[in-house]
Amino acid sequence: MEFITYEVEEMIGIITINRPKALNALNSQVLDELNETLDNVDVNVIRALILTGAGEKSFVAGADIGEMSTLTKAEGEAFGKKGNDVFRKLETFPIPVIAAVNGFALGGGCEISMSCDIRICSDNAVFGQPEVGLGITPGFGGTQRLARIVGIGMAKQMIYTARNIKADEALRIGLVNAVYPLEELIPAAKKLAETIAKNAPIAVRNCKKAINEGIDVNMDEAIVIEEKLFGDCFETEDQKAGMGNFLEKDKEKKLKVVPFQNK
Ligand code: DAK
């Protein structure tokens, strides 16, 4: 692969968008390679993914403006679908994905971070949806996901003004969960991923599914989704081990290491 690197550290997978000369902008090839990388993640071993950008300046500076500038209507739709399919794959990926935003996250860059479960960033990070300044609307889910994360009023303000915000403001409005000095970002992302990976994998997956699916329906339907996923946990060894540890007053209160069970 030319623009994506994938590393595995025990139960953590780290995907790096590696096109630093263009500030990791998303062209068709990057999107295709990211799609293929996700398809090849062994989710029977990997329990959390980290998504980051190469270099010290940019996470992803958006969709590739050069490539987009010459698109016809049909090509624009095809490009949009390619991006949306990959972003949706990330969002519904069975295991949690942490965006470690190491610099510019503009347009499609902000949008890809919002397709991840959790965002943390470096203190030089800059977020924004500059599309209306380019004569387009956010096209990779920005109008939908930003409003769900930071609320409708703040999302409208960011999108209508096309104004960028810095890390401290992103933290204040809840777009990111934490801000770190650049050199501490990846260690912090790994620590977070490891903490998630220590918990019961099927329970974690079911929580992701319950939150993602429940947010799109009314509370009566959402609660039924939760009930079903809660019930499923009682067919897992982790539920027996986790509750058994508590009842046996296991001081470590850790889950016994059980092999991952596919359902
Ligand atoms: N695309 C292509 N190349 C980019 C790029 C981008 N988005 N951003 C930066 N680069 C390239 C620059 O052209 C430059 O290349 P060279 O000239 O060296 O060959 C190199 O990266 C370094 O950039 P700068 O020289 O500009 O670096 P600075 O530090 O001066 O500025 C910057 C950094 C991030 C402020 C600036 O590069 C910038 O404003 N970049 C554009 C940011 C932006 O507007 N991003 C949003 C793009 S719009 C759709 C779905 C989704 C989308 C569209 C359609 N459909 C449904 C069809 C998404 C749209 C977007 O993301």
mmCIF file of C-alpha atoms and ligand atoms in Angstrom:
data_model
loop_
_atom_site.group_PDB
_atom_site.id
_atom_site.type_symbol
_atom_site.label_atom_id
_atom_site.label_comp_id
_atom_site.label_asym_id
_atom_site.label_seq_id
_atom_site.Cartn_x
_atom_site.Cartn_y
_atom_site.Cartn_z
ATOM 1 C CA MET A 1 0.000 0.000 0.000
ATOM 2 C CA GLU A 2 1.243 3.480 -0.813
ATOM 3 C CA PHE A 3 -0.768 5.691 1.516
ATOM 4 C CA ILE A 4 -1.844 3.538 4.468
ATOM 5 C CA THR A 5 0.291 1.808 7.068
ATOM 6 C CA TYR A 6 -1.135 -0.736 9.474
ATOM 7 C CA GLU A 7 0.662 -1.906 12.613
ATOM 8 C CA VAL A 8 -0.429 -4.355 15.260
ATOM 9 C CA GLU A 9 0.653 -4.162 18.920
ATOM 10 C CA GLU A 10 -0.876 -7.108 20.751
ATOM 11 C CA MET A 11 -4.611 -6.443 20.702
ATOM 12 C CA ILE A 12 -4.371 -2.912 19.251
ATOM 13 C CA GLY A 13 -4.311 -2.011 15.554
ATOM 14 C CA ILE A 14 -2.887 1.326 14.407
ATOM 15 C CA ILE A 15 -3.902 2.677 11.005
ATOM 16 C CA THR A 16 -1.904 5.661 9.727
ATOM 17 C CA ILE A 17 -2.965 7.717 6.730
ATOM 18 C CA ASN A 18 0.423 8.306 5.187
ATOM 19 C CA ARG A 19 0.367 11.024 2.555
ATOM 20 C CA PRO A 20 2.166 13.809 4.402
ATOM 21 C CA LYS A 21 3.143 15.787 1.260
ATOM 22 C CA ALA A 22 -0.551 16.573 0.763
ATOM 23 C CA LEU A 23 -1.210 16.810 4.515
ATOM 24 C CA ASN A 24 -2.826 13.351 4.309
ATOM 25 C CA ALA A 25 -5.667 14.606 2.097
ATOM 26 C CA LEU A 26 -8.111 11.905 1.053
ATOM 27 C CA ASN A 27 -7.951 11.002 -2.611
ATOM 28 C CA SER A 28 -9.597 7.925 -4.172
ATOM 29 C CA GLN A 29 -6.514 5.801 -3.635
ATOM 30 C CA VAL A 30 -6.326 6.653 0.071
ATOM 31 C CA LEU A 31 -10.004 5.769 0.452
ATOM 32 C CA ASP A 32 -9.563 2.467 -1.443
ATOM 33 C CA GLU A 33 -6.528 1.518 0.643
ATOM 34 C CA LEU A 34 -8.265 2.430 3.878
ATOM 35 C CA ASN A 35 -11.224 0.302 2.847
ATOM 36 C CA GLU A 36 -8.955 -2.658 2.084
ATOM 37 C CA THR A 37 -7.054 -2.205 5.357
ATOM 38 C CA LEU A 38 -10.275 -2.297 7.370
ATOM 39 C CA ASP A 39 -11.357 -5.444 5.534
ATOM 40 C CA ASN A 40 -8.092 -7.093 6.569
ATOM 41 C CA VAL A 41 -8.195 -6.232 10.289
ATOM 42 C CA ASP A 42 -8.428 -9.499 12.210
ATOM 43 C CA VAL A 43 -11.235 -8.627 14.604
ATOM 44 C CA ASN A 44 -10.823 -11.992 16.335
ATOM 45 C CA VAL A 45 -7.516 -10.685 17.696
ATOM 46 C CA ILE A 46 -7.692 -6.877 17.542
ATOM 47 C CA ARG A 47 -9.944 -5.264 20.165
ATOM 48 C CA ALA A 48 -9.497 -1.575 19.393
ATOM 49 C CA LEU A 49 -8.196 0.466 16.468
ATOM 50 C CA ILE A 50 -6.384 3.800 16.418
ATOM 51 C CA LEU A 51 -6.644 6.016 13.335
ATOM 52 C CA THR A 52 -4.059 8.768 12.917
ATOM 53 C CA GLY A 53 -2.165 10.756 10.262
ATOM 54 C CA ALA A 54 1.521 10.702 9.337
ATOM 55 C CA GLY A 55 3.712 13.648 10.288
ATOM 56 C CA GLU A 56 3.439 16.340 12.922
ATOM 57 C CA LYS A 57 1.204 18.805 11.147
ATOM 58 C CA SER A 58 -1.911 17.133 9.871
ATOM 59 C CA PHE A 59 -4.346 14.368 10.670
ATOM 60 C CA VAL A 60 -6.267 14.758 7.389
ATOM 61 C CA ALA A 61 -6.552 18.147 5.597
ATOM 62 C CA GLY A 62 -9.776 17.097 3.900
ATOM 63 C CA ALA A 63 -10.775 15.477 0.682
ATOM 64 C CA ASP A 64 -8.252 16.037 -2.097
ATOM 65 C CA ILE A 65 -9.243 19.375 -3.606
ATOM 66 C CA GLY A 66 -7.098 18.824 -6.714
ATOM 67 C CA GLU A 67 -8.828 15.539 -7.497
ATOM 68 C CA MET A 68 -12.285 16.935 -6.694
ATOM 69 C CA SER A 69 -11.880 20.101 -8.742
ATOM 70 C CA THR A 70 -12.336 18.352 -12.088
ATOM 71 C CA LEU A 71 -15.072 15.896 -11.148
ATOM 72 C CA THR A 72 -18.244 15.688 -13.190
ATOM 73 C CA LYS A 73 -21.581 15.278 -11.393
ATOM 74 C CA ALA A 74 -21.447 11.490 -11.843
ATOM 75 C CA GLU A 75 -17.818 11.291 -10.725
ATOM 76 C CA GLY A 76 -18.593 13.515 -7.737
ATOM 77 C CA GLU A 77 -21.368 11.155 -6.696
ATOM 78 C CA ALA A 78 -19.064 8.142 -7.113
ATOM 79 C CA PHE A 79 -16.338 9.846 -5.046
ATOM 80 C CA GLY A 80 -18.900 10.767 -2.388
ATOM 81 C CA LYS A 81 -20.162 7.186 -2.223
ATOM 82 C CA LYS A 82 -16.629 5.796 -1.930
ATOM 83 C CA GLY A 83 -15.946 8.110 1.010
ATOM 84 C CA ASN A 84 -19.282 7.573 2.665
ATOM 85 C CA ASP A 85 -18.969 3.778 2.403
ATOM 86 C CA VAL A 86 -15.537 3.793 4.087
ATOM 87 C CA PHE A 87 -16.639 6.264 6.762
ATOM 88 C CA ARG A 88 -19.719 4.163 7.498
ATOM 89 C CA LYS A 89 -17.525 1.052 7.656
ATOM 90 C CA LEU A 90 -15.414 2.781 10.319
ATOM 91 C CA GLU A 91 -18.495 3.934 12.221
ATOM 92 C CA THR A 92 -20.074 0.473 12.268
ATOM 93 C CA PHE A 93 -16.781 -1.400 12.614
ATOM 94 C CA PRO A 94 -17.365 -4.144 15.188
ATOM 95 C CA ILE A 95 -14.624 -2.905 17.537
ATOM 96 C CA PRO A 96 -14.047 0.644 18.863
ATOM 97 C CA VAL A 97 -12.028 3.072 16.749
ATOM 98 C CA ILE A 98 -10.133 5.970 18.364
ATOM 99 C CA ALA A 99 -9.197 8.950 16.202
ATOM 100 C CA ALA A 100 -5.844 10.363 17.368
ATOM 101 C CA VAL A 101 -6.057 13.750 15.660
ATOM 102 C CA ASN A 102 -2.496 15.046 15.245
ATOM 103 C CA GLY A 103 -3.024 18.393 13.521
ATOM 104 C CA PHE A 104 -5.385 19.622 10.780
ATOM 105 C CA ALA A 105 -8.757 17.850 10.676
ATOM 106 C CA LEU A 106 -10.547 19.880 8.039
ATOM 107 C CA GLY A 107 -13.527 18.986 5.883
ATOM 108 C CA GLY A 108 -13.295 15.260 5.192
ATOM 109 C CA GLY A 109 -10.627 15.123 7.933
ATOM 110 C CA CYS A 110 -13.015 16.372 10.575
ATOM 111 C CA GLU A 111 -15.664 14.065 9.117
ATOM 112 C CA ILE A 112 -13.512 10.934 9.235
ATOM 113 C CA SER A 113 -12.649 11.668 12.876
ATOM 114 C CA MET A 114 -16.373 11.913 13.595
ATOM 115 C CA SER A 115 -16.913 8.449 12.103
ATOM 116 C CA CYS A 116 -14.683 7.108 14.870
ATOM 117 C CA ASP A 117 -16.062 6.232 18.302
ATOM 118 C CA ILE A 118 -13.761 8.516 20.299
ATOM 119 C CA ARG A 119 -11.646 11.543 19.342
ATOM 120 C CA ILE A 120 -8.571 12.740 21.201
ATOM 121 C CA CYS A 121 -6.193 15.321 19.753
ATOM 122 C CA SER A 122 -2.832 17.045 20.031
ATOM 123 C CA ASP A 123 -2.613 20.660 21.150
ATOM 124 C CA ASN A 124 -1.826 21.773 17.571
ATOM 125 C CA ALA A 125 -5.041 20.231 16.195
ATOM 126 C CA VAL A 126 -7.399 22.376 14.122
ATOM 127 C CA PHE A 127 -10.921 21.277 13.284
ATOM 128 C CA GLY A 128 -13.305 22.769 10.746
ATOM 129 C CA GLN A 129 -15.806 22.264 7.964
ATOM 130 C CA PRO A 130 -14.588 24.772 5.339
ATOM 131 C CA GLU A 131 -16.790 23.405 2.524
ATOM 132 C CA VAL A 132 -19.168 26.350 2.082
ATOM 133 C CA GLY A 133 -16.103 28.484 1.320
ATOM 134 C CA LEU A 134 -15.344 26.054 -1.532
ATOM 135 C CA GLY A 135 -18.887 26.165 -2.874
ATOM 136 C CA ILE A 136 -19.982 22.743 -1.606
ATOM 137 C CA THR A 137 -21.700 21.247 1.413
ATOM 138 C CA PRO A 138 -19.893 18.843 3.735
ATOM 139 C CA GLY A 139 -20.200 15.594 1.787
ATOM 140 C CA PHE A 140 -18.856 12.864 4.034
ATOM 141 C CA GLY A 141 -21.544 13.042 6.707
ATOM 142 C CA GLY A 142 -20.457 16.343 8.299
ATOM 143 C CA THR A 143 -23.923 17.876 8.378
ATOM 144 C CA GLN A 144 -25.204 14.792 10.195
ATOM 145 C CA ARG A 145 -22.432 13.665 12.544
ATOM 146 C CA LEU A 146 -21.265 17.099 13.727
ATOM 147 C CA ALA A 147 -24.785 17.998 14.879
ATOM 148 C CA ARG A 148 -25.089 14.683 16.717
ATOM 149 C CA ILE A 149 -21.769 15.199 18.519
ATOM 150 C CA VAL A 150 -21.731 18.910 19.406
ATOM 151 C CA GLY A 151 -25.427 19.814 19.069
ATOM 152 C CA ILE A 152 -27.347 21.509 16.288
ATOM 153 C CA GLY A 153 -26.555 25.142 17.191
ATOM 154 C CA MET A 154 -22.788 24.712 17.377
ATOM 155 C CA ALA A 155 -22.726 22.479 14.272
ATOM 156 C CA LYS A 156 -24.668 25.067 12.270
ATOM 157 C CA GLN A 157 -22.338 27.819 13.420
ATOM 158 C CA MET A 158 -19.205 25.860 12.449
ATOM 159 C CA ILE A 159 -20.624 24.784 9.078
ATOM 160 C CA TYR A 160 -22.240 28.093 8.032
ATOM 161 C CA THR A 161 -19.208 30.191 9.016
ATOM 162 C CA ALA A 162 -16.593 27.684 7.747
ATOM 163 C CA ARG A 163 -14.524 28.881 10.715
ATOM 164 C CA ASN A 164 -11.801 26.601 12.040
ATOM 165 C CA ILE A 165 -11.501 25.891 15.748
ATOM 166 C CA LYS A 166 -8.442 24.982 17.790
ATOM 167 C CA ALA A 167 -7.968 22.052 20.142
ATOM 168 C CA ASP A 168 -9.087 23.893 23.295
ATOM 169 C CA GLU A 169 -12.380 24.925 21.693
ATOM 170 C CA ALA A 170 -12.901 21.426 20.271
ATOM 171 C CA LEU A 171 -12.528 20.153 23.834
ATOM 172 C CA ARG A 172 -14.918 22.768 25.221
ATOM 173 C CA ILE A 173 -17.703 21.875 22.760
ATOM 174 C CA GLY A 174 -17.223 18.123 23.184
ATOM 175 C CA LEU A 175 -15.823 17.398 19.740
ATOM 176 C CA VAL A 176 -12.799 15.755 21.391
ATOM 177 C CA ASN A 177 -12.540 14.003 24.735
ATOM 178 C CA ALA A 178 -9.001 15.116 25.610
ATOM 179 C CA VAL A 179 -6.060 17.205 24.369
ATOM 180 C CA TYR A 180 -2.383 16.188 24.725
ATOM 181 C CA PRO A 181 1.014 17.595 23.744
ATOM 182 C CA LEU A 182 1.756 16.135 20.296
ATOM 183 C CA GLU A 183 4.385 13.675 21.533
ATOM 184 C CA GLU A 184 1.985 12.297 24.136
ATOM 185 C CA LEU A 185 -0.943 11.774 21.756
ATOM 186 C CA ILE A 186 -0.175 8.297 20.420
ATOM 187 C CA PRO A 187 0.916 6.941 23.838
ATOM 188 C CA ALA A 188 -2.370 8.283 25.249
ATOM 189 C CA ALA A 189 -4.345 6.701 22.397
ATOM 190 C CA LYS A 190 -2.605 3.389 23.004
ATOM 191 C CA LYS A 191 -3.300 3.566 26.732
ATOM 192 C CA LEU A 192 -6.979 4.234 26.038
ATOM 193 C CA ALA A 193 -7.102 1.394 23.501
ATOM 194 C CA GLU A 194 -5.404 -0.974 25.966
ATOM 195 C CA THR A 195 -7.901 -0.065 28.677
ATOM 196 C CA ILE A 196 -10.744 -0.908 26.299
ATOM 197 C CA ALA A 197 -8.993 -4.098 25.163
ATOM 198 C CA LYS A 198 -8.818 -5.398 28.742
ATOM 199 C CA ASN A 199 -12.605 -5.503 28.990
ATOM 200 C CA ALA A 200 -14.895 -8.229 27.744
ATOM 201 C CA PRO A 201 -14.724 -7.954 23.949
ATOM 202 C CA ILE A 202 -18.241 -9.067 23.174
ATOM 203 C CA ALA A 203 -19.681 -6.735 25.816
ATOM 204 C CA VAL A 204 -17.676 -3.821 24.356
ATOM 205 C CA ARG A 205 -18.876 -4.645 20.834
ATOM 206 C CA ASN A 206 -22.446 -4.905 22.031
ATOM 207 C CA CYS A 207 -22.161 -1.502 23.757
ATOM 208 C CA LYS A 208 -20.960 0.076 20.494
ATOM 209 C CA LYS A 209 -23.860 -1.508 18.621
ATOM 210 C CA ALA A 210 -26.395 -0.477 21.266
ATOM 211 C CA ILE A 211 -25.228 3.150 21.317
ATOM 212 C CA ASN A 212 -24.955 3.451 17.519
ATOM 213 C CA GLU A 213 -28.261 1.767 16.733
ATOM 214 C CA GLY A 214 -30.139 3.256 19.674
ATOM 215 C CA ILE A 215 -29.259 6.856 18.836
ATOM 216 C CA ASP A 216 -31.151 6.632 15.537
ATOM 217 C CA VAL A 217 -34.484 5.387 16.901
ATOM 218 C CA ASN A 218 -36.942 6.455 19.596
ATOM 219 C CA MET A 219 -36.378 5.464 23.232
ATOM 220 C CA ASP A 220 -38.939 2.603 23.196
ATOM 221 C CA GLU A 221 -37.142 0.944 20.291
ATOM 222 C CA ALA A 222 -33.714 1.855 21.666
ATOM 223 C CA ILE A 223 -34.377 0.099 24.953
ATOM 224 C CA VAL A 224 -35.380 -3.071 23.077
ATOM 225 C CA ILE A 225 -32.081 -2.942 21.164
ATOM 226 C CA GLU A 226 -30.254 -2.665 24.508
ATOM 227 C CA GLU A 227 -32.240 -5.538 26.056
ATOM 228 C CA LYS A 228 -31.365 -7.854 23.199
ATOM 229 C CA LEU A 229 -27.652 -7.021 23.287
ATOM 230 C CA PHE A 230 -27.622 -7.274 27.097
ATOM 231 C CA GLY A 231 -29.227 -10.727 26.855
ATOM 232 C CA ASP A 232 -26.646 -11.868 24.317
ATOM 233 C CA CYS A 233 -23.890 -11.297 26.887
ATOM 234 C CA PHE A 234 -25.281 -14.120 29.020
ATOM 235 C CA GLU A 235 -24.168 -16.594 26.385
ATOM 236 C CA THR A 236 -20.522 -15.528 26.781
ATOM 237 C CA GLU A 237 -17.730 -16.932 28.913
ATOM 238 C CA ASP A 238 -16.729 -13.373 29.848
ATOM 239 C CA GLN A 239 -20.039 -12.789 31.625
ATOM 240 C CA LYS A 240 -19.509 -15.921 33.690
ATOM 241 C CA ALA A 241 -15.858 -15.100 34.376
ATOM 242 C CA GLY A 242 -16.524 -11.415 35.102
ATOM 243 C CA MET A 243 -19.349 -12.026 37.551
ATOM 244 C CA GLY A 244 -17.595 -15.110 38.971
ATOM 245 C CA ASN A 245 -14.522 -13.014 39.787
ATOM 246 C CA PHE A 246 -16.667 -10.584 41.716
ATOM 247 C CA LEU A 247 -18.494 -13.290 43.630
ATOM 248 C CA GLU A 248 -15.229 -15.109 44.395
ATOM 249 C CA LYS A 249 -13.869 -11.754 45.667
ATOM 250 C CA ASP A 250 -11.030 -11.986 43.185
ATOM 251 C CA LYS A 251 -8.836 -9.094 44.307
ATOM 252 C CA GLU A 252 -7.611 -8.384 40.785
ATOM 253 C CA LYS A 253 -11.181 -8.125 39.516
ATOM 254 C CA LYS A 254 -9.870 -8.790 36.030
ATOM 255 C CA LEU A 255 -11.550 -10.836 33.384
ATOM 256 C CA LYS A 256 -10.006 -14.233 32.951
ATOM 257 C CA VAL A 257 -8.407 -14.372 29.571
ATOM 258 C CA VAL A 258 -10.892 -16.187 27.428
ATOM 259 C CA PRO A 259 -10.564 -16.782 23.740
ATOM 260 C CA PHE A 260 -12.692 -14.483 21.646
ATOM 261 C CA GLN A 261 -15.983 -16.133 20.782
ATOM 262 C CA ASN A 262 -17.538 -15.365 17.450
ATOM 263 C CA LYS A 263 -21.296 -15.468 17.445
HETATM 264 N N1 DAK B 1 -6.341 18.595 -0.919
HETATM 265 C C1 DAK B 1 -5.236 18.490 -1.673
HETATM 266 N N2 DAK B 1 -4.027 18.955 -1.302
HETATM 267 C C2 DAK B 1 -3.943 19.557 -0.111
HETATM 268 C C3 DAK B 1 -5.070 19.709 0.740
HETATM 269 C C4 DAK B 1 -6.307 19.188 0.292
HETATM 270 N N3 DAK B 1 -7.417 19.212 1.033
HETATM 271 N N4 DAK B 1 -4.668 20.366 1.841
HETATM 272 C C5 DAK B 1 -3.363 20.609 1.698
HETATM 273 N N5 DAK B 1 -2.912 20.126 0.527
HETATM 274 C C6 DAK B 1 -1.566 20.202 -0.025
HETATM 275 C C7 DAK B 1 -1.234 21.605 -0.517
HETATM 276 O O1 DAK B 1 -1.731 21.783 -1.825
HETATM 277 C C8 DAK B 1 0.270 21.597 -0.470
HETATM 278 O O2 DAK B 1 0.751 20.883 -1.588
HETATM 279 P P1 DAK B 1 2.038 21.418 -2.427
HETATM 280 O O3 DAK B 1 1.687 22.789 -2.880
HETATM 281 O O4 DAK B 1 3.179 21.405 -1.439
HETATM 282 O O5 DAK B 1 2.203 20.415 -3.542
HETATM 283 C C9 DAK B 1 0.568 20.746 0.752
HETATM 284 O O6 DAK B 1 -0.614 19.990 1.009
HETATM 285 C C10 DAK B 1 0.868 21.598 1.990
HETATM 286 O O7 DAK B 1 -0.202 22.486 2.149
HETATM 287 P P2 DAK B 1 0.011 24.072 2.386
HETATM 288 O O8 DAK B 1 1.253 24.529 1.700
HETATM 289 O O9 DAK B 1 -1.267 24.738 2.019
HETATM 290 O O10 DAK B 1 0.278 24.105 3.942
HETATM 291 P P3 DAK B 1 -0.070 25.297 4.928
HETATM 292 O O11 DAK B 1 0.559 24.924 6.221
HETATM 293 O O12 DAK B 1 0.281 26.621 4.342
HETATM 294 O O13 DAK B 1 -1.674 25.248 5.105
HETATM 295 C C11 DAK B 1 -3.801 24.181 5.450
HETATM 296 C C12 DAK B 1 -2.263 24.143 5.708
HETATM 297 C C13 DAK B 1 -4.425 22.881 5.967
HETATM 298 C C14 DAK B 1 -4.399 25.366 6.235
HETATM 299 C C15 DAK B 1 -4.040 24.378 3.943
HETATM 300 O O14 DAK B 1 -3.296 23.390 3.233
HETATM 301 C C16 DAK B 1 -5.488 24.227 3.571
HETATM 302 O O15 DAK B 1 -6.302 25.145 3.759
HETATM 303 N N6 DAK B 1 -5.848 23.063 2.959
HETATM 304 C C17 DAK B 1 -7.182 22.828 2.480
HETATM 305 C C18 DAK B 1 -8.074 22.518 3.645
HETATM 306 C C19 DAK B 1 -9.495 22.329 3.207
HETATM 307 O O16 DAK B 1 -10.141 23.254 2.681
HETATM 308 N N7 DAK B 1 -9.971 21.110 3.427
HETATM 309 C C20 DAK B 1 -11.326 20.794 3.101
HETATM 310 C C21 DAK B 1 -11.379 20.235 1.752
HETATM 311 S S1 DAK B 1 -13.048 20.056 1.245
HETATM 312 C C22 DAK B 1 -17.931 14.946 -1.201
HETATM 313 C C23 DAK B 1 -17.629 14.417 -0.005
HETATM 314 C C24 DAK B 1 -16.709 15.039 0.810
HETATM 315 C C25 DAK B 1 -16.082 16.195 0.426
HETATM 316 C C26 DAK B 1 -16.393 16.705 -0.790
HETATM 317 C C27 DAK B 1 -17.293 16.088 -1.615
HETATM 318 N N8 DAK B 1 -18.908 14.328 -2.097
HETATM 319 C C28 DAK B 1 -20.056 13.719 -1.461
HETATM 320 C C29 DAK B 1 -18.764 14.341 -3.439
HETATM 321 C C30 DAK B 1 -15.124 16.808 1.296
HETATM 322 C C31 DAK B 1 -14.639 18.017 1.051
HETATM 323 C C32 DAK B 1 -13.483 18.531 1.758
HETATM 324 O O17 DAK B 1 -12.853 17.901 2.572
#
